[in-house]
XYZ file of N, CA and C in Angstrom:
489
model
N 119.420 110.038 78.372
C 119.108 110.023 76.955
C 120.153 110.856 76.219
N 120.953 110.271 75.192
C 121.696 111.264 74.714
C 120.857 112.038 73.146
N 121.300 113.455 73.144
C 120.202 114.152 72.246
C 121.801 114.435 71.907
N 121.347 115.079 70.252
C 122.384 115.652 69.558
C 121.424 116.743 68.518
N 121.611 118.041 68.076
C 120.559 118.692 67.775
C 121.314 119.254 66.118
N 120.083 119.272 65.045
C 120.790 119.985 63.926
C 120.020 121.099 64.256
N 120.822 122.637 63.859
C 120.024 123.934 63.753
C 120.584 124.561 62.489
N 119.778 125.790 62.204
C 119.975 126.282 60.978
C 119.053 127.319 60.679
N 119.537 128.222 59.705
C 118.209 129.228 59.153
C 117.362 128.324 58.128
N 116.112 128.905 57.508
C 115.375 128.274 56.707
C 116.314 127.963 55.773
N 115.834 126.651 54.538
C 116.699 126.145 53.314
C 118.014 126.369 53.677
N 118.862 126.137 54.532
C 120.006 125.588 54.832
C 120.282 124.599 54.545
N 119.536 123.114 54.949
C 119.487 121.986 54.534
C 119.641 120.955 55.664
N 118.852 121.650 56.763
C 118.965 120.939 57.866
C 117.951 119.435 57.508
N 116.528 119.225 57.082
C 115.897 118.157 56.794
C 116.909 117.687 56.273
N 117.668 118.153 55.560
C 118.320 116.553 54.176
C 119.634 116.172 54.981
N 120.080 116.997 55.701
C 121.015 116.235 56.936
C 120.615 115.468 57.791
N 119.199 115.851 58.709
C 118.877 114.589 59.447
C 118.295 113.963 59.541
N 117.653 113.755 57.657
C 117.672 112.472 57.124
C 118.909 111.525 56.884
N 119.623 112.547 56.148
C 120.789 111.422 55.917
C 121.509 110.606 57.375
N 121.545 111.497 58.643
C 121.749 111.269 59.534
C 121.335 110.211 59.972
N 120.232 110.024 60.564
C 118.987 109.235 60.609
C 119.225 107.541 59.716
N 119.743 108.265 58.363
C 119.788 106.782 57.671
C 121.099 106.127 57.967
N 122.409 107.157 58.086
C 123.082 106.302 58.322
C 123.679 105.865 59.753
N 122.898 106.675 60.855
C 123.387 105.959 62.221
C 122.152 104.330 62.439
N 121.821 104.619 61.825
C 120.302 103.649 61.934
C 121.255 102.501 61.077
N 121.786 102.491 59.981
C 122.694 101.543 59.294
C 123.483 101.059 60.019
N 123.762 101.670 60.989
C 125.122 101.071 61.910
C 124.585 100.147 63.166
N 123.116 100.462 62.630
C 122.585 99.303 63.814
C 122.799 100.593 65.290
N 122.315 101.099 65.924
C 121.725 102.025 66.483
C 120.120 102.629 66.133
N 119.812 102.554 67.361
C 118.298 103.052 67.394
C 118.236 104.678 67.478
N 117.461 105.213 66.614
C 117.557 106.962 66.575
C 115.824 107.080 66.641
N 115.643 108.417 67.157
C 114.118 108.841 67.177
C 114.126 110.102 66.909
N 113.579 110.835 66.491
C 113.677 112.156 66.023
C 112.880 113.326 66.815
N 112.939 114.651 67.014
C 111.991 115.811 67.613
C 112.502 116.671 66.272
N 111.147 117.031 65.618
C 111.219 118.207 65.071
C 110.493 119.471 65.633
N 110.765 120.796 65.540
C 109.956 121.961 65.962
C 109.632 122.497 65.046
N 108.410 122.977 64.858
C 107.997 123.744 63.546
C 107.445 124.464 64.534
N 107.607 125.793 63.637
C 107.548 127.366 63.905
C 106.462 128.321 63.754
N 105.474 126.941 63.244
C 104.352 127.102 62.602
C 102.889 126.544 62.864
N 101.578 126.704 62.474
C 100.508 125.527 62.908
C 101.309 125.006 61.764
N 101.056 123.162 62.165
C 100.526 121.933 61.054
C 99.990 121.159 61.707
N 99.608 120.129 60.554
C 98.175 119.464 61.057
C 99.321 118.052 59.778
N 99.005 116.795 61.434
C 99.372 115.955 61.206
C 98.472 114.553 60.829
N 96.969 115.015 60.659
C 96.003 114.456 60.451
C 95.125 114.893 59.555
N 94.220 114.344 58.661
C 93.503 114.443 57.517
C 92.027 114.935 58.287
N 91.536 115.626 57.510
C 89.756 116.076 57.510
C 89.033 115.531 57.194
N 88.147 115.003 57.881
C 87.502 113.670 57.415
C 87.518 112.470 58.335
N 88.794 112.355 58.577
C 89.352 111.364 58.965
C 88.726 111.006 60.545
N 88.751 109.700 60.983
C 87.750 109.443 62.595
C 88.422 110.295 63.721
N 90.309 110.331 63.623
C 90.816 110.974 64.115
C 90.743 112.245 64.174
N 90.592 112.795 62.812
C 90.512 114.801 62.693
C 89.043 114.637 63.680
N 88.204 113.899 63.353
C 86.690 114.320 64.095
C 87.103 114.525 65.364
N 87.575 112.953 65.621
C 87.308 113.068 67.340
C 88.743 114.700 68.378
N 89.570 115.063 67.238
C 90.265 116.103 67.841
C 89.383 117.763 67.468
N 89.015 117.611 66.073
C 88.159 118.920 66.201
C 87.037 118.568 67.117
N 86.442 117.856 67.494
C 85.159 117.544 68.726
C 85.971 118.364 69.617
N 87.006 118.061 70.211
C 87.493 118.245 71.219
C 88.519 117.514 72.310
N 88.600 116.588 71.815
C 89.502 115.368 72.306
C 90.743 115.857 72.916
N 91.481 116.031 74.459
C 92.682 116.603 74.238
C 93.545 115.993 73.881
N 93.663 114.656 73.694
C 94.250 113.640 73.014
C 93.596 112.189 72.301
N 94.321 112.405 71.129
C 94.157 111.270 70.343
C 94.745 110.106 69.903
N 94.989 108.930 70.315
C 95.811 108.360 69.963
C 95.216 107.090 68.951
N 95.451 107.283 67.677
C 95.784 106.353 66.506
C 96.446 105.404 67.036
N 95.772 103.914 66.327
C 96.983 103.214 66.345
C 96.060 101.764 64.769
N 97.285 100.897 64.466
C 97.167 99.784 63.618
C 98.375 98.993 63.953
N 98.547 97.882 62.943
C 98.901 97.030 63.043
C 100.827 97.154 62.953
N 100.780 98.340 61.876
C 101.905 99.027 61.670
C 102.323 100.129 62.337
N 101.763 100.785 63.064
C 102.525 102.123 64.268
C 100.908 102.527 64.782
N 101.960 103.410 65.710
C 100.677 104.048 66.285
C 100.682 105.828 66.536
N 99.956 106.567 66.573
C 100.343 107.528 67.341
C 99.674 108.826 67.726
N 100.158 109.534 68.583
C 99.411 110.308 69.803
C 99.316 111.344 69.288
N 98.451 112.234 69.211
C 98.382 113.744 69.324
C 97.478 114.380 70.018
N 98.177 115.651 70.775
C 98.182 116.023 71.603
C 97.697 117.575 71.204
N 96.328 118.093 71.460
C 95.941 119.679 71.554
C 96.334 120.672 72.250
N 97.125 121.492 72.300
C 97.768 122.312 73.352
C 96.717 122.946 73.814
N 95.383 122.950 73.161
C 94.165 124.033 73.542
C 94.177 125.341 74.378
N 95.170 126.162 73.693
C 95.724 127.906 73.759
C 96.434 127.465 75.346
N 96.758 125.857 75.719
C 98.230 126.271 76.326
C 99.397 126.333 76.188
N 100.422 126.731 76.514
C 101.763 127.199 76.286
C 102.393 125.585 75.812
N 102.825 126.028 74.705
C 103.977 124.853 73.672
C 104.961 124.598 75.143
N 104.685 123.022 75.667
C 105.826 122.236 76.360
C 107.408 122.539 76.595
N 107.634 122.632 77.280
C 109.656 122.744 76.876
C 110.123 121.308 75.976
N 110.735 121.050 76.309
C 111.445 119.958 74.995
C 111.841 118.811 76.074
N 112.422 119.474 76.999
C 112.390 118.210 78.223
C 111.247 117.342 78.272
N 109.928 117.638 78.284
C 108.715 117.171 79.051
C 108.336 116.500 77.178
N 108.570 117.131 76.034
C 108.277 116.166 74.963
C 109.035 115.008 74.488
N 110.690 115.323 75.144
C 111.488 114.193 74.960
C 111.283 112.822 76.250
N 110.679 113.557 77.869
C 110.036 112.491 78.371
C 108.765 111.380 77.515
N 108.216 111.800 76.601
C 107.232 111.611 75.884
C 108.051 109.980 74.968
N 108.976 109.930 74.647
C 109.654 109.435 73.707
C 110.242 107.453 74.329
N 110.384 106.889 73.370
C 110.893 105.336 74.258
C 112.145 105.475 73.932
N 112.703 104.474 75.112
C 114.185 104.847 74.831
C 114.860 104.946 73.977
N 115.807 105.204 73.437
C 116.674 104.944 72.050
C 118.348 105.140 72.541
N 119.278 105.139 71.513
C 120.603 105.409 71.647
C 120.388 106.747 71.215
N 119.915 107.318 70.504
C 120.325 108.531 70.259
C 119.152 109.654 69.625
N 118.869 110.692 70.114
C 117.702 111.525 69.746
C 118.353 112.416 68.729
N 118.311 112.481 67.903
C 118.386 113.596 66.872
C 117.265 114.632 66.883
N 117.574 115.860 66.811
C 116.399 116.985 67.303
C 116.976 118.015 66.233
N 115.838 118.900 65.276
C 116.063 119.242 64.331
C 115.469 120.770 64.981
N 116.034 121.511 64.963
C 115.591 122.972 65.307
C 115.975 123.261 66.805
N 115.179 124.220 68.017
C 115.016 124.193 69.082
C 116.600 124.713 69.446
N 116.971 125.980 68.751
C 118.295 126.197 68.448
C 118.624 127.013 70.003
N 117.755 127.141 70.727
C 117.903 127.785 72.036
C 118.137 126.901 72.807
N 118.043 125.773 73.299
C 118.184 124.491 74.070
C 119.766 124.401 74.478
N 120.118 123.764 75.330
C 121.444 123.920 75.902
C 122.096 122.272 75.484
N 120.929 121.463 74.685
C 121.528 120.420 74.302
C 123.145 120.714 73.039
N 123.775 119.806 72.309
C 124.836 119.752 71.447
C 124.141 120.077 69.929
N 124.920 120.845 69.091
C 124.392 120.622 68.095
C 125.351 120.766 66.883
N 125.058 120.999 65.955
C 125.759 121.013 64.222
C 124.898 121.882 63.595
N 125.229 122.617 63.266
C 124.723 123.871 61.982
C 125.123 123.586 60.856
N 123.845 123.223 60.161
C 123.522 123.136 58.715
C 123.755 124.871 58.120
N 124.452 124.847 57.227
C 124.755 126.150 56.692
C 125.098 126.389 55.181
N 124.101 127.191 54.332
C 124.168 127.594 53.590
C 124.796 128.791 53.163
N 125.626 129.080 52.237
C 126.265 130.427 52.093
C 125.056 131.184 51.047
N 124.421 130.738 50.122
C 123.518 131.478 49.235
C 122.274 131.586 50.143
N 122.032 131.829 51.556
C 121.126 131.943 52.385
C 121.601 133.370 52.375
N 122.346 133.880 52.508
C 122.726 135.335 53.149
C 122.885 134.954 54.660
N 122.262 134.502 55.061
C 121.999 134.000 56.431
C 123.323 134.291 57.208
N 123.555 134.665 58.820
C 124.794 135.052 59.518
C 125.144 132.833 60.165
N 126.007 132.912 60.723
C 126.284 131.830 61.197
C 125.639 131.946 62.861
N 124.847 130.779 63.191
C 124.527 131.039 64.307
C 125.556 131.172 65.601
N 126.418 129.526 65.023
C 127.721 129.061 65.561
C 128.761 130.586 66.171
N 128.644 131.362 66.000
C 129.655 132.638 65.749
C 128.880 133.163 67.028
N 127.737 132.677 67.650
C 127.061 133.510 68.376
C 126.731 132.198 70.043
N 127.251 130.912 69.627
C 126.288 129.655 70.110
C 127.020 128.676 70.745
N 127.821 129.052 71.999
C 129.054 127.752 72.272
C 128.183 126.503 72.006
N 126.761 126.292 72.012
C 126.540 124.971 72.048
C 126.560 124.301 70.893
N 126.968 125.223 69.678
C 127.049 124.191 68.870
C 128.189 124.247 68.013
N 128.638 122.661 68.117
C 130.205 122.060 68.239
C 130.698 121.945 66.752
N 129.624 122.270 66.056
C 130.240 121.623 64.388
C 129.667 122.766 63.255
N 129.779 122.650 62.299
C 128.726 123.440 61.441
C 128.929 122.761 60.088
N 128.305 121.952 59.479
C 128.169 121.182 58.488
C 127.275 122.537 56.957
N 128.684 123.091 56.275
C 128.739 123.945 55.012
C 128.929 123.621 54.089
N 128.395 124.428 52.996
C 128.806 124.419 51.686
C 130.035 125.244 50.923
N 130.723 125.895 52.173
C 131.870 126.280 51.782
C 132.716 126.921 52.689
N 133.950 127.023 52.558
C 134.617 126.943 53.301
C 134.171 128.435 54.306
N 134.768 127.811 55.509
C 134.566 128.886 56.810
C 135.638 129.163 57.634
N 135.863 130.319 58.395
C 136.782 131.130 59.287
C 135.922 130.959 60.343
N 136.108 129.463 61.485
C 135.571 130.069 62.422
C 136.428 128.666 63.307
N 136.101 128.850 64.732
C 136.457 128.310 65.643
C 135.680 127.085 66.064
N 135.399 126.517 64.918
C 134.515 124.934 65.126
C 134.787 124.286 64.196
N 134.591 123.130 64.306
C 134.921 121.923 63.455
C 133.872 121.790 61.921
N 134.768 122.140 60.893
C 133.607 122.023 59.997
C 133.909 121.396 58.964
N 132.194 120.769 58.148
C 132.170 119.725 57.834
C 131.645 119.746 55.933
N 131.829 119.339 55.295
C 131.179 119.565 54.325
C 129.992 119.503 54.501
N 129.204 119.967 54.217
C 127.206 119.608 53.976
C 126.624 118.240 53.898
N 127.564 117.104 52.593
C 126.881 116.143 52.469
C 127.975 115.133 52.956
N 129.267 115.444 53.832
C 130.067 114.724 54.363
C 129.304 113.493 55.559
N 128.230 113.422 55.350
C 126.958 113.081 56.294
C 127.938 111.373 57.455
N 128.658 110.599 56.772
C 129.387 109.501 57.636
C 130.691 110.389 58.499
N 131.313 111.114 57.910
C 132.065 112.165 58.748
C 131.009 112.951 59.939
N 130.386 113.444 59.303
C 129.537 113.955 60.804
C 128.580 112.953 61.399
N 128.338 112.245 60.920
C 127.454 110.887 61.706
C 128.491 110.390 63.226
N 130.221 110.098 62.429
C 131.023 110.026 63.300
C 131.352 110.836 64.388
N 131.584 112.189 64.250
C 131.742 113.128 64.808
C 130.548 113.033 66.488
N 129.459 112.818 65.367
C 127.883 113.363 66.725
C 128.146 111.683 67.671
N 128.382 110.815 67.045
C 128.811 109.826 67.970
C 129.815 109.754 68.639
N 130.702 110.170 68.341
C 131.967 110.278 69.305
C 131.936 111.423 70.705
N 130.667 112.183 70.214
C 130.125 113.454 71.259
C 129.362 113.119 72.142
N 128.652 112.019 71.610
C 127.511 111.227 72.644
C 128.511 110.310 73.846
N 129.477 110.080 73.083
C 130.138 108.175 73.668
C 129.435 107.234 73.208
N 128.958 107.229 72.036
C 128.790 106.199 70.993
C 129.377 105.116 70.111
């Protein structure tokens, strides 16, 4: 499976990169699937709903489905959050996984980077990641990209895969 990962501090602008990402390797006719990590609880289901019941009941899994998608969720019930291996086994094949966070992983990645973050560069600290997609210019030893240069780095993460 080839994975390619965006990382970043908060409001960097990693979502609006791998969206744009997303839209335009998907334009080129390539199949993409996404892993996001949030850092946080959320709740990907409504209250009320047959699904919220049958997971607050207790359900350790739920899987939704219709005519238009379907999909699974899964209660960790106070066990330990998965590695990323065992959630990307989870996934159908594709050409290419785009993975948004999970900045510890030994997969490839691109740093979304804001300069009005204050924020340090992770890249400065991170051989694994090969690019850093900014809003202004940088002194560093990686390939960098404008922010919304998004077909320049679309190219780039494909040419890293063998795409």
């Amino acid at each position: 499976m080839r994975l390619y990962g965006v990382v970043g501090y908060r409001n960097a602008g990693k979502t609006g990169l791998m969206e744009r990402l997303v839209a335009e390797i998907t334009g080129r006719g390539f199949t993409v699937s996404t892993v996001k990590h949030a850092h946080h609880t959320f709740d990907v289901d409504q209250p009320g709903k047959d699904s919220h019941r049958h997971r607050v009941a207790g359900a350790s899994q739920v899987l939704l489905s219709s005519g238009a998608r379907w999909a699974l969720m899964t209660e960790l019930r106070d066990q330990p959050e998965p590695p990323l291996a065992d959630l990307l086994a989870q996934l159908a094949p594709v050409d290419l996984v785009l993975i948004e966070g999970y900045k510890r992983d030994s997969h490839p990645k691109v740093e979304a980077y804001r300069a009005e973050t204050g924020n340090p560069l992770i890249a400065r600290e991170d051989a694994t990641i090969r690019a850093v997609a900014s809003d202004t210019a940088l002194d560093i030893d990686r390939v960098v990209f404008d922010l919304n240069a998004t077909a320049a780095i679309a190219d780039f993460i494909l040419a890293e895969v063998g795409l």
